[in-house]
Amino acid sequence: MFKNVIVRVPSKSVVEGISSANLGKPDYNLALKQHELYVSALTKTGVNVTVLEPNDEFPDSCFVEDVALCTRKCAIITRPGAETRRNESALPDLQEALSKFYEHIEYIKAPGTIEAGDIMMVGDHFYIGESARTNREGAEQMIAILEKYGLSGSIVPLKEVLHLKTGLAYLENNNLLVAGEFVKSPEFEKYNKIIVPEDEAYGANCIWVNDYVLVPEGYPTVQKAIEDLGYKVLVVDTSEFRKIDGGLSCLSLRF
């Protein structure tokens, strides 16, 4: 169960966020409203939400998930692969917020790069995507830190998607949402796979929080499949974050 969540309010510069989506620039005011509704959905799951102030210097900084991995034993500050995001992980308010919850905080060091959007937690094991943003050195450093605390990790090479969790979402109870290149991955054979249809691939980025599942708005097949498994579903519109390659999981640290 999760007790705490950290989010960062989108800044006005969010319209300049990194994008490969070709969906146009986000509407700042609509992004703010969607973010408020996202936080509201999270509070319904019973977590305490720490809200960090917007930071105009970093257009993508609302995607707070990428800059730290929060485990039950320690927090690990990452080193983002995107150059424009490299210094987000050093922001004092983030470090201060994490230090309130964690006695042990570790750091990924150069030349390693890793973004936690590439990391999927299943119990005490962490699947780490080797991607354009996460290199082998970063993944190996992360695994070494996890093992220091009695946790484990394994590397999954990515071919198509931006981040591992672009196409995977672990919903606890052995249930795994799977899209695109991961449908036939041998690493995930042991799970009860819920295959996401190609035309709803973005909907694969859901998040489980205390027996609720947050699902992006507009993906009815995904929503129904999750409801059929017995989860309580909260639907959240993320249209403006999709325009800058973001989804539900990217917008929070959950621990």
C-alpha atoms as one frame of an Amber mdcrd trajectory, in Angstrom:
protein
   0.000   0.000   0.000   1.157   3.531  -0.711   1.012   6.203   1.982   2.625
   9.158   0.252   2.751  10.852  -3.120   4.905  13.745  -4.360   3.797  15.839
  -7.336   5.009  19.061  -8.961   2.617  21.639 -10.383   3.190  22.289 -14.110
   4.913  25.586 -14.834   4.049  28.082 -17.575   7.062  26.712 -19.489   5.310
  23.309 -19.769   4.347  24.368 -23.301   8.023  23.934 -24.238   8.265  20.368
 -22.908  10.100  17.696 -24.899   7.777  16.101 -27.434   7.738  13.485 -30.146
   3.940  13.250 -30.151   3.117  15.728 -32.950  -0.080  16.695 -31.134   0.691
  20.403 -30.765   1.711  22.326 -27.659  -0.140  21.824 -24.392  -2.636  24.410
 -23.181  -1.097  25.637 -19.916  -4.382  26.444 -18.160  -5.915  23.118 -19.157
  -2.756  21.298 -18.031  -3.086  22.997 -14.625  -6.729  21.948 -14.344  -5.932
  18.363 -15.367  -3.123  18.277 -12.814  -5.504  19.433 -10.066  -7.960  16.677
 -11.005  -5.096  14.156 -11.000  -4.145  15.176  -7.454  -7.808  14.996  -6.456
  -8.026  11.427  -7.810  -4.905  10.453  -5.870  -6.328  11.806  -2.607  -9.353
   9.519  -3.086  -6.996   6.546  -2.764  -6.055   7.590   0.773  -2.516   8.893
   0.218  -0.988  12.101   1.574   0.075  14.353  -1.297   3.105  16.655  -1.100
   2.810  19.356  -3.762   6.011  20.992  -5.041   5.928  24.462  -6.593   6.160
  24.889 -10.383   9.650  25.470 -11.797   9.805  27.563 -14.967  13.429  26.653
 -15.585  12.471  23.042 -16.325   9.508  22.633 -18.713   9.218  18.891 -18.028
   9.590  19.100 -14.252   5.933  18.191 -13.614   7.037  14.668 -14.615   8.505
  14.178 -11.174   8.551  10.376 -11.427  11.625  10.434 -13.664  13.975  12.114
 -11.187  13.778   9.663  -8.273  12.979   6.049  -7.506  11.150   5.601  -4.218
  11.470   2.109  -2.753  10.419   0.831   0.659  14.050   0.933   1.833  15.553
   4.024   0.173  15.096   6.815  -2.351  17.447   6.897  -5.340  17.964  10.222
  -7.111  18.342   9.552 -10.820  20.378  11.254 -13.539  17.979  11.955 -16.424
  19.045  11.038 -19.941  17.413  14.119 -21.479  19.976  16.961 -21.346  17.328
  19.591 -20.606  16.219  17.558 -17.577  19.638  16.652 -16.226  19.546  19.125
 -13.322  15.948  18.507 -12.287  17.056  15.779  -9.920  19.191  18.298  -7.992
  16.318  20.699  -7.261  16.455  21.522  -3.521  12.694  21.272  -2.908  12.614
  17.731  -4.299  15.582  16.662  -2.182  14.054  18.299   0.879  10.709  16.579
   0.321  12.361  13.163  -0.044  14.535  13.704   3.038  11.372  14.069   5.134
  10.375  10.516   4.245  13.700   8.726   3.747  16.704   8.184   5.981  18.645
   6.662   3.082  19.026   8.625  -0.173  21.344   7.361  -2.911  22.489   8.926
  -6.196  23.156   7.762  -9.750  26.476   9.186 -10.970  27.901  10.096 -14.405
  28.256   8.596 -16.952  25.153   6.678 -15.918  21.784   8.009 -17.036  18.441
   6.720 -15.852  14.873   8.001 -15.685  12.446   6.260 -13.355   9.803   6.174
 -16.084  11.976   3.260 -17.213  11.545   1.422 -13.899   8.602  -0.809 -13.007
   8.308  -2.094  -9.449   6.895  -5.564  -8.843   7.170  -6.228  -5.117  10.876
  -6.035  -4.301  11.983  -6.514  -7.921  12.514  -3.648 -10.343  12.412  -4.053
 -14.113  14.647  -1.413 -15.719  14.271  -0.422 -19.361  17.477   0.241 -21.280
  16.317   3.072 -23.526  17.263   6.336 -25.189  17.025   7.902 -21.706  18.460
   5.087 -19.555  21.857   3.659 -20.448  23.420   0.365 -19.381  25.705   2.108
 -16.870  22.748   3.844 -15.215  20.756   0.617 -15.057  23.689  -1.294 -13.555
  24.291   1.407 -10.937  20.601   1.268 -10.032  20.680  -2.518  -9.640  23.803
  -2.306  -7.449  22.062   0.196  -5.151  18.889  -1.911  -4.997  20.912  -5.002
  -4.100  22.646  -3.079  -1.302  19.196  -2.793   0.319  18.138  -6.389  -0.316
  16.083  -5.551  -3.405  16.683  -6.742  -6.964  16.615  -5.470 -10.529  16.851
  -6.711 -14.111  17.382  -4.970 -17.440  14.830  -5.007 -20.279  16.112  -3.604
 -23.606  13.625  -1.270 -25.335  13.280  -0.982 -29.089  10.314   1.284 -29.753
   8.831   3.138 -26.796  10.239   6.110 -24.869  10.090   4.561 -21.399   9.438
   1.050 -20.081   6.224   2.213 -18.421   4.976   3.705 -21.682   3.907   0.153
 -22.522   3.607  -1.624 -19.162   1.696  -1.131 -15.920   1.815  -3.547 -12.997
  -1.564  -3.569 -11.243  -0.521  -5.828  -8.342  -2.049  -9.311  -7.840   0.060
 -10.606 -10.767  -1.918  -8.478 -13.262   0.126  -6.672 -15.909  -1.123  -4.286
 -18.588   0.959  -4.906 -21.699   1.188  -3.027 -24.997   3.236  -3.058 -28.189
   6.729  -4.482 -28.020   6.159  -6.051 -24.579   3.257  -8.326 -25.559   5.626
 -11.163 -26.479   8.526 -10.327 -24.125   9.677 -13.515 -22.368  10.411 -11.487
 -19.190   6.690 -11.059 -18.567   5.360 -14.538 -19.390   4.628 -15.364 -15.734
   2.111 -12.543 -15.330  -1.589 -12.455 -16.097  -1.224 -10.204 -19.135  -3.974
  -7.813 -20.125  -3.166  -7.021 -23.757  -3.774  -3.389 -24.691  -5.004  -2.984
 -28.303  -2.728  -0.999 -30.587  -5.222   1.825 -31.057  -5.345   2.332 -27.265
  -1.604   1.910 -26.633  -1.337   5.187 -24.678  -3.881   3.750 -22.240  -1.305
   1.202 -21.058   0.153   3.860 -18.768  -2.135   3.378 -15.763  -1.228   3.435
 -12.075  -2.329   1.190  -9.224  -2.723   3.032  -5.917  -4.235   1.156  -2.983
  -6.649  -1.023  -4.989  -7.703   1.880  -7.173  -6.375   2.146 -10.715  -6.036
   5.542 -12.340  -6.771   5.207 -16.051  -6.341   7.917 -18.708  -9.574   9.228
 -20.210 -10.539   8.023 -23.678  -9.378   4.375 -23.574 -12.601   2.387 -23.033
 -11.179  -1.065 -23.814  -8.413  -0.605 -21.251 -10.841   0.810 -18.692 -13.287
  -2.087 -19.102 -10.515  -4.709 -18.857  -9.351  -3.205 -15.554 -12.898  -2.912
 -14.196 -13.520  -6.552 -15.165 -10.585  -7.544 -12.924 -12.458  -5.973  -9.986
 -10.450  -2.787  -9.471 -12.004   0.558  -8.591 -11.204   2.812 -11.531 -10.597
   6.568 -11.441 -10.533   8.150 -14.915  -8.241  11.163 -15.366  -7.836  13.289
 -18.494  -4.152  13.635 -19.428  -4.554  15.038 -22.950  -2.217  18.000 -22.355
   0.534  15.835 -20.859   0.294  13.375 -23.730   1.345  16.237 -26.020   4.726
  16.297 -24.244   5.223  12.539 -24.063   3.815  12.214 -20.541   1.211  10.052
 -18.849  -0.330   9.219 -15.496   2.672   7.503 -13.929   5.114  10.287 -14.894
   3.252  12.880 -12.842   3.939  11.482  -9.372   6.269   9.672  -7.016   4.289
   7.035  -5.100   5.611   5.270  -1.996
